[in-house]
């Protein structure tokens, strides 16, 4: 074993990496638990990567084959049901944990100098995560997915100036058809993973090189007085323990709450009642439903899309807008802005499911 | 809408009055009549006005004589007013029996109504001089005659039973005919009547579908199977080949109606075969015997197929509710359900061997569905057991890691 390690070490310089990991310290304070959220998100992404590759072995994109192949995977392929369930559940949990991760980072002001780029890459990863969800939702080609994609892409079509072009690019035509499915499949398994991996590597490298951020009030404590533990092996083992628990939760969800396959999509039938997007788009969907048909001189839908566009940009550039954070001061405005956003998302999501 | 209709009618009357003395004078006369007696309004709402068949085309007279009533009607040789029923046949038949003339209105229009009528009980009775016998206007009304496809027409499928019952349910009118007058009340209770009159399903049979329309006559006892067989083809074919058919024919007994009634055709029920008061067999086979053995056999086959289906359905539902993919099993379920329906038809063969042979695939399909659903539930059990062991391993690893971390802390 030692000979094998030596052989690897001579080529990959593992000793240096371990030395770096051991040297790296993780702060211990009331918010240490937040540090696990990023790690869990990474773990969930890895699960999706593995299960996604396994699904690709059997999945056949195309209006005539997609639904049947998913049905085949879950009913005939040995443990196919498990792979699909884990893929679907880990995808949803991934978005959930990324949201948690993002808000804990926001409230800990971890985006402040010099970590602005870590926030930006994280935000881009969230956008890509949502795109993964949107594109993956259509792939089983069932009724719900078909109409949700139709509604979702319609909203994209409302974006000023580029909406119509985006709609056609997304749908690979004017309507949601088999061509849309093939396009979504390509986006889901090739384009998004490619960009995501590059951004993820950048994000992780920045986290590793800059170390863990602590909230401003902890930062004021002299460094020698702050409690820390080594990243390796102490924190890594803790991380690993959380991952195991998350894995067990996924297995539990997969067995007791399997995802319905439903009916095969049929573009000729009318949309079934209660068409809803995935839960992470629900607050936006509900907002659009509540906006009147016309707001001032704008169409309601356009107004909604612009509202989310502006809101998204503000959120995206918050490290540059929250100037007080660079001085280690918590800005009341930005804290309340974050609280408002969290409450808004929770209320609108619940509302969306109740009506 | 109503206002539009009245304005349209007034405009039409004004236009036609200028050309036709019948319309001109009778419009004035109609003003003093009740709504239901207004001849011109009725005529204008009918098919003849639509096709520009004028009053004089049926009644004769001179529609261009505006100044003198006698010149317009009474002095004209071909003028027909209050006519005998026989005259009505000639009047309608003048056009409706003329293929060349009728082809102007529709290429596929029938022109055999009068000849058919003369073969009907109505027609035969009229020829014998019975002035109560129904003629064209009794069923189609007069002046406001509408095409049969028009829901307002009294011969539209949904309205036929009431139209026939105008005479056939009138005890006083039918007094001398010797016919019963309860056909409509019986029909309303029947499976056909419920479908037609309550569910408004125009594919359900009305009186004319079994008795004919222009050639209306009660079917002969020996031909009842053919009348019912027009729609119930498989039942007819199987029954015709059965031993029961030949025996009933020999004795001159009723066929389909012996079990199913005629006007009051009951909704078929499996209890027909159950040897109890609901059984239709018991009506003739009072002593049971071989008929009871056969009926019991059929009843058992149908009942056990139903039970198998019920069981399969409940296990499939249970597996589906627990999230298992069982959609393929619905094909087996559908196959079994189809066989159950066919078995209900197959009993008209009155052959246990035939029924058994054809029911076998149904039992096989139901069993396949049951086994498939059970396999799904077993698979679910396997998954849950697997989850349990997996959770045990994870818990063990978490505990080991926890101990390790605690030791490292110390």
XYZ file of C-alpha atoms in Angstrom:
765
model
C 0.000 0.000 0.000
C 2.762 2.384 0.940
C 4.534 1.603 -2.328
C 1.371 2.349 -4.250
C 0.874 5.609 -2.314
C 4.478 6.529 -2.986
C 3.985 5.856 -6.682
C 0.921 8.117 -6.746
C 2.550 10.730 -4.547
C 5.570 10.999 -6.814
C 3.263 11.858 -9.686
C 0.450 13.861 -8.065
C 2.215 15.369 -5.063
C -0.434 14.192 -2.642
C 1.684 15.095 0.358
C 1.500 18.771 -0.556
C -2.285 18.602 -0.894
C -2.642 16.871 2.490
C -0.262 19.365 4.039
C -2.396 22.188 2.659
C -5.612 20.558 3.919
C -4.143 19.986 7.361
C -2.897 23.535 7.542
C -6.275 24.896 6.612
C -8.428 25.670 9.674
C -12.198 25.838 9.929
C -13.648 28.352 12.419
C -15.837 26.985 15.178
C -18.701 29.268 16.180
C -22.513 29.317 16.212
C -22.630 29.280 12.416
C -20.185 26.430 11.739
C -23.143 24.255 10.777
C -23.716 26.548 7.744
C -20.395 25.387 6.326
C -21.899 21.962 5.726
C -24.522 23.359 3.315
C -22.026 24.010 0.533
C -20.515 20.566 1.035
C -23.938 18.896 0.937
C -24.762 20.766 -2.289
C -21.508 19.489 -3.783
C -22.292 15.947 -2.635
C -25.791 16.135 -4.175
C -24.323 17.382 -7.445
C -21.921 14.418 -7.453
C -24.863 12.030 -6.906
C -26.688 13.596 -9.818
C -23.640 13.269 -12.001
C -23.297 9.551 -11.255
C -27.023 8.708 -11.465
C -27.399 10.934 -14.528
C -24.666 9.019 -16.348
C -26.382 5.733 -15.442
C -29.733 7.042 -16.717
C -28.161 8.102 -20.003
C -27.315 4.431 -20.631
C -31.038 3.644 -21.017
C -32.808 6.943 -21.684
C -33.840 7.582 -25.290
C -34.706 11.188 -26.136
C -37.536 11.726 -28.625
C -41.282 12.261 -28.478
C -41.930 8.608 -29.285
C -39.313 7.041 -27.049
C -38.624 9.260 -24.027
C -41.648 8.338 -21.929
C -41.371 4.665 -22.829
C -37.677 4.544 -21.993
C -38.220 6.148 -18.573
C -41.033 3.642 -17.966
C -38.642 0.890 -18.995
C -35.963 2.213 -16.637
C -38.278 2.274 -13.630
C -40.112 -0.966 -14.295
C -37.690 -3.301 -16.088
C -34.110 -2.239 -15.491
C -32.614 -3.769 -12.348
C -32.527 -0.980 -9.735
C -33.475 1.482 -12.492
C -36.245 2.837 -10.273
C -33.671 3.561 -7.550
C -31.360 5.425 -9.902
C -34.208 7.570 -11.238
C -35.606 8.280 -7.779
C -32.192 9.223 -6.413
C -31.557 11.431 -9.450
C -34.879 13.237 -9.060
C -34.744 13.596 -5.288
C -31.100 14.689 -5.212
C -31.908 17.259 -7.929
C -34.630 18.781 -5.766
C -32.556 18.615 -2.592
C -29.649 20.165 -4.487
C -31.702 23.269 -5.312
C -33.000 23.380 -1.723
C -29.512 23.173 -0.217
C -28.125 25.692 -2.683
C -30.878 28.098 -1.591
C -30.016 27.467 2.082
C -26.319 27.893 1.292
C -26.952 31.141 -0.565
C -29.039 32.713 2.196
C -26.632 31.687 4.977
C -23.790 33.203 2.946
C -25.910 36.319 2.452
C -26.801 36.768 6.119
C -23.207 35.987 7.215
C -22.068 38.697 4.785
C -19.626 36.157 3.401
C -19.835 37.857 0.020
C -17.858 40.874 1.229
C -14.384 41.663 0.009
C -12.397 39.619 -1.038
C -15.069 36.979 -1.776
C -17.192 38.885 -4.323
C -16.229 36.466 -7.080
C -17.106 33.478 -4.937
C -20.623 34.934 -4.606
C -20.836 35.666 -8.322
C -19.746 32.146 -9.310
C -22.141 30.748 -6.685
C -25.014 32.757 -8.159
C -24.136 31.526 -11.629
C -24.106 27.969 -10.290
C -27.599 28.552 -8.839
C -28.865 29.823 -12.198
C -27.352 26.766 -13.878
C -28.917 24.549 -11.199
C -32.338 26.024 -11.993
C -31.661 25.488 -15.698
C -30.762 21.867 -14.911
C -34.103 21.530 -13.126
C -36.101 23.168 -15.924
C -34.470 21.132 -18.691
C -34.576 17.855 -16.735
C -38.247 18.268 -15.870
C -39.266 17.816 -19.522
C -37.178 14.702 -20.154
C -39.718 12.063 -18.964
C -42.069 13.603 -21.581
C -45.155 13.248 -19.424
C -48.257 15.405 -19.450
C -47.296 17.543 -16.478
C -43.760 18.147 -17.751
C -44.988 18.992 -21.233
C -47.458 21.652 -20.171
C -45.202 23.056 -17.436
C -42.482 23.493 -20.067
C -44.977 25.128 -22.388
C -45.983 27.626 -19.697
C -42.373 28.111 -18.560
C -41.052 28.777 -22.046
C -43.991 31.123 -22.690
C -42.780 33.208 -19.748
C -39.275 33.256 -21.219
C -40.903 34.504 -24.421
C -42.200 37.566 -22.553
C -38.678 38.897 -21.969
C -38.393 42.228 -23.824
C -36.527 42.310 -27.133
C -34.916 38.878 -26.921
C -37.984 36.950 -25.676
C -39.209 35.708 -29.027
C -35.715 34.647 -30.067
C -35.173 32.873 -26.731
C -38.511 31.111 -27.033
C -37.597 29.720 -30.444
C -34.114 28.753 -29.286
C -35.528 26.987 -26.218
C -38.296 25.188 -28.089
C -36.321 24.528 -31.256
C -39.364 25.902 -33.071
C -42.613 27.646 -32.302
C -44.144 24.886 -30.199
C -42.964 22.383 -27.597
C -42.312 19.265 -29.687
C -39.984 16.299 -29.900
C -37.342 18.739 -31.164
C -37.645 20.691 -27.892
C -37.111 17.464 -25.974
C -33.952 16.646 -27.915
C -32.702 20.183 -27.388
C -33.415 20.079 -23.653
C -31.651 16.725 -23.438
C -28.542 18.147 -25.097
C -28.621 21.171 -22.809
C -29.189 18.957 -19.741
C -26.459 16.390 -20.326
C -23.783 18.294 -22.248
C -23.977 22.080 -22.233
C -24.995 22.656 -18.612
C -22.639 20.070 -17.046
C -19.732 21.513 -19.044
C -20.264 25.103 -17.917
C -21.257 23.988 -14.417
C -18.027 22.032 -13.920
C -15.846 24.989 -14.915
C -17.724 27.340 -12.579
C -17.777 24.772 -9.783
C -13.999 24.315 -9.981
C -13.558 28.108 -9.845
C -15.978 28.360 -6.912
C -14.263 25.564 -4.950
C -10.791 26.877 -5.674
C -11.762 30.287 -4.362
C -13.271 28.747 -1.224
C -10.114 26.720 -0.655
C -7.647 29.504 -1.302
C -9.527 32.213 0.565
C -10.584 29.972 3.429
C -13.888 29.957 5.264
C -15.445 33.337 5.840
C -16.762 34.279 9.268
C -19.436 36.873 10.062
C -18.220 40.417 10.801
C -18.780 40.107 14.573
C -16.604 36.956 14.747
C -13.977 38.587 12.589
C -13.570 41.293 15.224
C -12.351 38.669 17.725
C -8.548 38.417 17.526
C -7.482 35.470 15.405
C -5.573 33.751 18.227
C -8.693 33.807 20.387
C -10.948 32.249 17.712
C -11.726 28.556 17.993
C -10.815 26.479 14.931
C -10.406 22.858 13.880
C -8.225 21.427 11.116
C -10.003 21.038 7.773
C -8.436 17.612 7.387
C -9.330 15.238 8.848
C -11.631 16.846 11.505
C -13.943 18.883 9.303
C -13.821 16.448 6.387
C -15.005 13.627 8.672
C -17.876 15.791 9.934
C -18.745 16.661 6.350
C -18.675 12.988 5.455
C -21.017 12.193 8.362
C -23.550 14.770 7.129
C -23.307 13.363 3.610
C -24.119 9.901 4.895
C -27.201 11.249 6.680
C -28.309 13.080 3.513
C -27.783 9.905 1.490
C -29.976 8.003 3.918
C -32.685 10.680 3.652
C -32.584 10.398 -0.160
C -32.946 6.607 0.065
C -35.888 7.053 2.411
C -37.577 9.534 0.069
C -36.877 7.278 -2.934
C -38.600 4.300 -1.335
C -41.509 6.017 0.384
C -42.169 8.961 -1.925
C -41.445 7.851 -5.490
C -41.926 10.379 -8.297
C -45.009 9.665 -10.368
C -44.439 9.076 -14.044
C -48.022 10.023 -14.957
C -49.421 9.980 -18.481
C -47.419 10.344 -21.651
C -47.468 13.883 -23.063
C -50.066 14.436 -25.732
C -49.864 17.852 -27.400
C -53.355 17.400 -28.849
C -55.189 17.237 -25.521
C -55.963 20.298 -23.457
C -53.765 21.077 -20.469
C -54.830 19.179 -17.346
C -56.036 21.228 -14.379
C -53.487 22.332 -11.780
C -50.440 22.639 -14.010
C -47.628 23.915 -11.790
C -43.935 24.466 -12.254
C -41.351 22.824 -9.998
C -41.507 24.108 -6.425
C -38.431 26.331 -6.847
C -40.149 28.315 -9.601
C -43.426 28.513 -7.725
C -42.871 31.922 -6.093
C -42.178 33.479 -9.483
C -45.120 31.687 -11.090
C -47.460 32.808 -8.314
C -46.214 36.388 -8.569
C -46.900 36.415 -12.313
C -50.394 35.069 -11.655
C -51.094 37.873 -9.198
C -49.890 40.713 -11.389
C -52.837 42.408 -13.192
C -53.110 42.172 -16.987
C -51.707 45.683 -17.381
C -49.376 47.635 -15.109
C -49.072 51.249 -16.229
C -48.234 51.008 -19.932
C -46.756 47.492 -19.685
C -48.327 44.080 -20.077
C -48.594 42.291 -16.725
C -46.399 39.355 -17.738
C -43.715 41.648 -19.147
C -43.812 43.736 -15.974
C -43.351 40.566 -13.889
C -40.454 39.321 -15.969
C -38.786 42.742 -15.776
C -39.366 42.832 -12.023
C -37.613 39.486 -11.575
C -34.887 40.546 -13.993
C -34.104 43.708 -12.018
C -34.448 41.855 -8.677
C -32.102 39.127 -9.901
C -29.500 41.662 -11.035
C -29.587 43.466 -7.672
C -29.172 40.135 -5.870
C -26.396 39.154 -8.242
C -24.401 42.319 -7.601
C -25.120 42.595 -3.902
C -21.392 42.307 -2.942
C -20.785 45.539 -4.853
C -23.950 47.291 -3.683
C -23.575 46.506 0.034
C -20.636 48.848 0.605
C -20.855 48.725 4.403
C -20.081 45.017 4.410
C -16.548 45.722 3.157
C -15.975 47.694 6.339
C -17.186 44.797 8.443
C -20.499 46.549 9.221
C -23.852 44.810 8.849
C -26.116 46.984 6.713
C -29.648 47.024 8.133
C -31.102 47.677 4.708
C -29.520 44.609 3.125
C -30.363 42.401 6.119
C -34.031 43.411 5.894
C -33.893 43.017 2.130
C -32.731 39.410 2.629
C -35.364 38.737 5.290
C -38.064 40.157 3.023
C -36.885 37.938 0.177
C -36.898 34.774 2.303
C -40.380 35.520 3.693
C -41.648 36.433 0.218
C -40.358 33.199 -1.340
C -41.810 31.042 1.459
C -45.240 32.724 1.482
C -45.625 32.831 -2.308
C -44.514 29.201 -2.646
C -47.024 28.006 -0.046
C -49.690 30.229 -1.591
C -48.961 28.747 -5.014
C -49.621 25.255 -3.710
C -52.772 26.240 -1.821
C -54.634 27.950 -4.676
C -82.886 36.400 -30.758
C -86.670 36.174 -30.531
C -87.005 39.764 -31.750
C -84.777 38.959 -34.717
C -86.889 35.910 -35.548
C -90.161 37.916 -35.454
C -88.681 40.668 -37.669
C -87.358 38.043 -40.094
C -90.765 36.310 -40.209
C -92.587 39.590 -40.847
C -90.170 40.440 -43.644
C -90.644 36.992 -45.158
C -94.443 37.242 -44.941
C -94.347 40.699 -46.525
C -92.150 39.454 -49.386
C -94.135 36.299 -49.975
C -97.513 38.085 -49.621
C -96.716 40.155 -52.640
C -96.243 37.001 -54.728
C -98.661 34.479 -53.204
C -102.345 35.118 -52.563
C -102.526 32.122 -50.139
C -99.920 33.734 -47.856
C -101.481 37.163 -48.296
C -105.018 36.143 -47.254
C -104.144 33.491 -44.649
C -101.759 35.884 -42.914
C -104.711 38.194 -42.348
C -106.892 35.286 -41.178
C -104.087 34.092 -38.879
C -104.171 37.365 -37.011
C -107.398 36.301 -35.320
C -106.137 32.788 -34.574
C -104.269 31.401 -31.551
C -100.505 31.062 -31.887
C -100.740 27.267 -32.308
C -103.258 27.615 -35.184
C -101.440 30.179 -37.290
C -101.101 28.342 -40.602
C -98.721 30.732 -42.350
C -96.276 31.018 -39.456
C -96.244 27.229 -39.149
C -95.688 26.775 -42.867
C -92.865 29.295 -42.925
C -91.054 27.442 -40.120
C -91.205 24.131 -42.018
C -89.024 22.406 -44.577
C -91.467 23.030 -47.458
C -91.170 26.817 -47.148
C -87.390 26.458 -46.950
C -87.387 24.458 -50.186
C -89.846 26.902 -51.786
C -92.623 24.361 -52.090
C -95.679 26.631 -51.970
C -99.217 26.100 -50.578
C -100.618 25.461 -54.057
C -98.079 22.670 -54.645
C -99.988 20.574 -52.090
C -103.440 22.166 -51.966
C -103.829 23.264 -55.553
C -105.688 26.533 -56.195
C -104.401 29.691 -57.864
C -101.867 31.620 -55.799
C -101.902 34.479 -58.308
C -105.573 35.280 -57.785
C -105.488 38.106 -55.281
C -108.930 39.641 -55.708
C -111.423 36.821 -55.406
C -111.515 33.945 -52.882
C -113.471 31.740 -55.305
C -110.984 32.337 -58.105
C -108.125 31.502 -55.751
C -109.621 28.334 -54.245
C -113.136 27.032 -54.722
C -113.469 27.523 -58.495
C -110.117 25.784 -59.207
C -110.519 22.096 -60.087
C -107.413 20.749 -58.348
C -108.072 22.582 -55.066
C -107.787 20.328 -51.989
C -108.904 21.587 -48.576
C -110.508 19.295 -45.991
C -109.488 15.958 -47.407
C -109.947 12.278 -46.646
C -106.950 10.455 -45.214
C -106.545 8.500 -48.470
C -106.306 11.830 -50.368
C -103.490 12.878 -48.093
C -101.471 9.853 -49.200
C -101.921 10.889 -52.820
C -101.108 14.511 -52.031
C -97.799 13.717 -50.259
C -96.981 10.848 -52.593
C -97.351 13.123 -55.608
C -93.904 14.508 -54.843
C -92.400 12.118 -52.312
C -92.896 9.083 -54.552
C -91.385 10.846 -57.553
C -87.624 10.073 -57.581
C -86.916 12.497 -60.381
C -88.588 15.389 -58.576
C -87.189 14.533 -55.136
C -83.646 14.236 -56.478
C -83.689 18.015 -56.869
C -83.549 18.316 -53.081
C -81.210 15.493 -52.206
C -79.414 12.846 -54.247
C -80.007 10.143 -51.644
C -83.562 10.964 -50.633
C -85.950 8.026 -50.288
C -89.110 7.841 -52.350
C -90.591 4.577 -51.120
C -92.558 6.016 -48.193
C -96.025 5.470 -49.721
C -95.297 1.933 -50.958
C -93.784 1.088 -47.565
C -96.775 2.645 -45.852
C -99.191 0.470 -47.769
C -97.439 -2.641 -46.352
C -97.678 -1.300 -42.799
C -100.438 -2.029 -40.314
C -101.375 1.626 -40.581
C -101.617 1.422 -44.365
C -103.486 -1.886 -44.441
C -105.966 -0.571 -41.926
C -106.510 2.613 -43.945
C -107.137 0.624 -47.091
C -109.784 -1.268 -45.157
C -111.420 2.078 -44.532
C -110.300 2.722 -40.964
C -110.209 6.511 -40.768
C -108.365 6.273 -37.426
C -105.335 4.720 -39.100
C -102.331 7.016 -39.001
C -101.346 8.733 -42.242
C -98.457 11.079 -43.101
C -99.685 14.123 -41.147
C -100.422 12.106 -37.991
C -96.726 11.380 -37.559
C -95.121 14.317 -39.400
C -97.713 16.993 -38.534
C -98.830 19.340 -41.297
C -97.755 22.832 -42.386
C -94.824 22.835 -39.889
C -93.218 19.648 -41.187
C -89.522 19.432 -40.317
C -86.758 17.076 -41.458
C -86.212 14.043 -39.263
C -82.744 15.264 -38.226
C -84.174 18.494 -36.818
C -84.515 18.181 -33.014
C -87.757 20.204 -33.230
C -89.320 17.621 -35.530
C -91.880 15.328 -33.942
C -90.187 12.412 -35.711
C -86.730 13.300 -34.352
C -85.422 10.224 -32.490
C -86.012 11.684 -29.027
C -89.584 12.684 -29.930
C -90.681 9.498 -31.693
C -91.986 7.631 -28.581
C -94.248 10.546 -27.639
C -95.409 10.971 -31.248
C -96.372 7.301 -31.515
C -97.983 7.462 -28.073
C -100.303 10.277 -29.215
C -102.465 7.483 -30.598
C -101.033 4.303 -29.071
C -101.367 5.484 -25.478
C -104.857 6.883 -26.000
C -107.258 4.249 -24.680
C -110.304 5.869 -26.235
C -108.696 6.215 -29.658
C -107.236 2.691 -29.663
C -110.427 1.135 -28.227
C -111.360 -0.852 -31.323
C -107.813 -1.881 -32.300
C -107.384 -4.564 -29.648
C -103.846 -3.296 -29.010
C -102.412 -2.551 -25.553
C -101.845 1.114 -24.684
C -98.992 0.759 -22.174
C -96.126 0.671 -24.712
C -94.809 4.125 -23.842
C -94.934 3.585 -20.089
C -93.210 0.208 -20.565
C -90.618 1.689 -22.919
C -89.803 4.509 -20.497
C -88.775 1.911 -17.904
C -86.696 -0.097 -20.360
C -82.941 0.099 -20.921
C -83.651 1.543 -24.377
C -86.114 4.107 -23.035
C -83.780 5.269 -20.275
C -80.947 5.664 -22.772
C -83.102 7.529 -25.283
C -85.396 9.632 -23.132
C -83.331 10.221 -20.004
C -79.783 10.165 -21.309
C -80.878 11.613 -24.661
C -78.698 9.108 -26.485
C -80.062 9.218 -30.022
C -78.242 6.009 -30.919
C -80.630 4.163 -28.573
C -83.586 2.640 -30.375
C -86.936 4.422 -30.576
C -90.212 2.731 -31.662
C -89.382 2.938 -35.375
C -86.011 1.174 -34.962
C -87.765 -2.088 -34.067
C -91.126 -1.608 -35.804
C -90.055 0.241 -38.912
C -91.270 3.751 -39.670
C -93.300 4.087 -42.842
C -93.736 0.305 -42.959
C -94.524 0.137 -39.218
C -95.661 -3.325 -38.120
C -95.071 -5.559 -35.110
C -92.338 -8.125 -35.867
C -93.412 -11.767 -36.185
C -92.470 -13.919 -33.238
C -90.016 -15.897 -35.382
C -88.300 -12.740 -36.579
C -87.829 -11.015 -33.248
C -84.224 -12.257 -33.093
C -83.513 -10.512 -36.386
C -85.012 -7.260 -35.176
C -82.972 -7.368 -31.939
C -80.021 -8.736 -33.914
C -79.870 -5.568 -35.998
C -77.934 -4.077 -33.087
C -77.170 -7.113 -30.905
C -75.450 -9.039 -33.675
C -73.320 -11.429 -31.609
C -76.171 -12.312 -29.282
C -78.380 -13.056 -32.271
C -75.743 -15.205 -34.017
C -75.013 -17.263 -30.917
C -78.670 -17.682 -30.051
C -79.549 -18.692 -33.596
C -77.040 -21.556 -33.392
C -78.178 -22.692 -29.960
C -80.322 -25.699 -29.139
C -82.734 -23.367 -27.343
C -83.482 -21.460 -30.530
C -84.460 -24.586 -32.460
C -86.612 -25.817 -29.589
C -88.372 -22.474 -29.179
C -88.881 -22.213 -32.936
C -90.405 -25.695 -33.059
C -92.898 -24.755 -30.379
C -93.521 -21.288 -31.864
C -92.493 -19.623 -28.595
C -91.067 -16.135 -28.246
C -87.359 -15.604 -28.670
C -85.393 -12.663 -27.225
C -88.511 -11.202 -25.574
C -89.089 -14.428 -23.646
C -86.223 -13.470 -21.321
C -85.794 -9.749 -22.014
C -89.392 -8.506 -22.504
C -90.325 -6.407 -25.498
C -91.197 -2.767 -24.821
C -89.941 -3.020 -21.238
C -86.554 -4.505 -22.209
C -84.809 -4.734 -18.861
C -81.226 -3.703 -18.329
C -79.460 -7.064 -18.378
C -78.107 -8.073 -15.045
C -76.060 -11.068 -13.921
C -78.804 -11.820 -11.425
C -80.913 -12.948 -14.424
C -78.950 -16.196 -14.107
C -79.090 -16.447 -10.348
C -81.727 -19.009 -9.535
C -83.895 -16.726 -7.406
C -86.842 -14.429 -7.974
C -84.762 -12.231 -10.302
C -83.926 -15.148 -12.561
C -85.476 -14.978 -16.002
C -84.971 -18.727 -16.576
C -87.300 -19.585 -13.723
C -90.205 -17.999 -15.615
C -90.350 -21.045 -17.891
C -88.174 -23.649 -16.146
C -90.167 -23.778 -12.952
C -88.811 -27.183 -12.031
C -85.130 -26.207 -12.484
C -83.577 -29.359 -13.912
C -80.878 -29.041 -16.565
C -81.755 -25.369 -17.110
C -80.877 -24.626 -13.507
C -77.580 -26.503 -13.807
C -76.691 -24.481 -16.904
C -77.764 -21.162 -15.398
C -75.813 -21.913 -12.206
C -72.769 -22.741 -14.290
C -72.986 -19.494 -16.271
C -73.600 -17.515 -13.115
C -70.563 -19.083 -11.420
C -68.319 -18.371 -14.412
C -69.390 -14.727 -14.620
C -69.281 -14.242 -10.866
C -65.804 -15.737 -10.473
C -64.515 -13.661 -13.411
C -65.928 -10.578 -11.684
C -64.345 -11.581 -8.375
C -60.977 -12.165 -10.065
C -61.214 -8.764 -11.695
C -62.158 -7.114 -8.408
C -59.237 -8.733 -6.636
C -56.814 -7.814 -9.426
C -58.093 -4.246 -9.367
C -57.682 -3.874 -5.623
C -54.106 -5.253 -5.620
C -53.153 -3.116 -8.618
C -54.667 -0.041 -6.937
C -52.772 -0.801 -3.772
C -49.479 -1.184 -5.670
C -50.158 1.960 -7.697
C -51.011 4.001 -4.599
C -47.697 2.949 -3.139
C -45.942 4.399 -6.156
C -45.227 1.228 -8.131
C -45.392 1.342 -11.924
C -48.192 -1.072 -12.789
C -49.532 0.493 -15.971
C -48.758 -2.654 -18.006
C -51.045 -4.671 -15.759
C -53.968 -2.567 -16.909
C -53.676 -4.307 -20.284
C -54.326 -7.641 -18.564
C -57.129 -6.057 -16.587
C -58.658 -4.675 -19.765
C -58.369 -8.064 -21.455
C -60.141 -9.736 -18.533
C -62.850 -7.065 -18.550
C -63.363 -7.563 -22.285
C -63.723 -11.319 -21.782
C -66.265 -10.720 -19.012
C -68.378 -8.635 -21.415
C -68.012 -11.308 -24.106
C -68.967 -14.014 -21.615
C -72.220 -12.193 -20.908
C -72.838 -12.341 -24.653
C -71.595 -15.920 -24.978
C -74.243 -17.279 -22.630
C -76.666 -16.764 -25.549
C -75.016 -19.867 -27.050
C -76.612 -21.865 -24.197
C -73.511 -24.060 -24.313
C -71.390 -24.500 -21.194
C -68.452 -25.762 -23.263
C -68.506 -22.672 -25.484
C -68.797 -20.308 -22.545
C -66.002 -22.074 -20.613
C -63.604 -22.120 -23.558
C -64.094 -18.445 -24.276
C -63.951 -17.378 -20.632
C -60.590 -19.114 -20.064
C -58.457 -16.242 -21.500
C -60.268 -13.877 -19.120
C -59.283 -15.932 -16.081
C -55.749 -16.159 -17.427
C -55.528 -12.377 -17.914
C -57.006 -11.674 -14.471
C -54.525 -14.088 -12.902
C -51.658 -12.448 -14.768
C -52.811 -9.078 -13.420
C -53.067 -10.440 -9.871
C -49.631 -12.076 -10.048
C -48.103 -8.975 -11.610
C -49.574 -6.725 -8.920
C -48.455 -9.096 -6.187
C -44.958 -9.120 -7.673
C -45.027 -5.323 -7.526
C -46.016 -5.398 -3.879
C -43.276 -7.975 -3.197
C -40.815 -5.686 -4.964
C -41.979 -2.851 -2.727
C -41.392 -5.055 0.316
C -37.910 -5.821 -1.005
C -37.221 -2.120 -1.438
C -38.329 -1.344 2.100
C -36.276 -4.188 3.514
C -33.312 -2.942 1.477
C -33.837 0.547 2.842
C -33.910 -0.828 6.378
C -30.540 -2.600 5.963
C -29.082 0.391 4.153
C -30.214 2.674 6.990
C -28.658 0.277 9.513
C -25.310 0.431 7.702
C -25.477 4.237 7.424
C -26.423 4.565 11.103
C -23.503 2.315 12.036
C -21.098 4.378 9.940
C -22.440 7.644 11.385
C -22.023 6.295 14.940
C -18.467 5.139 14.173
C -17.647 8.532 12.651
C -19.241 10.280 15.644
C -17.065 8.283 18.052
C -13.988 8.985 15.947
C -14.755 12.745 15.874
C -15.384 12.769 19.645
C -12.045 11.029 20.238
C -10.313 13.489 17.952
C -11.829 16.360 19.935
C -10.354 14.946 23.145
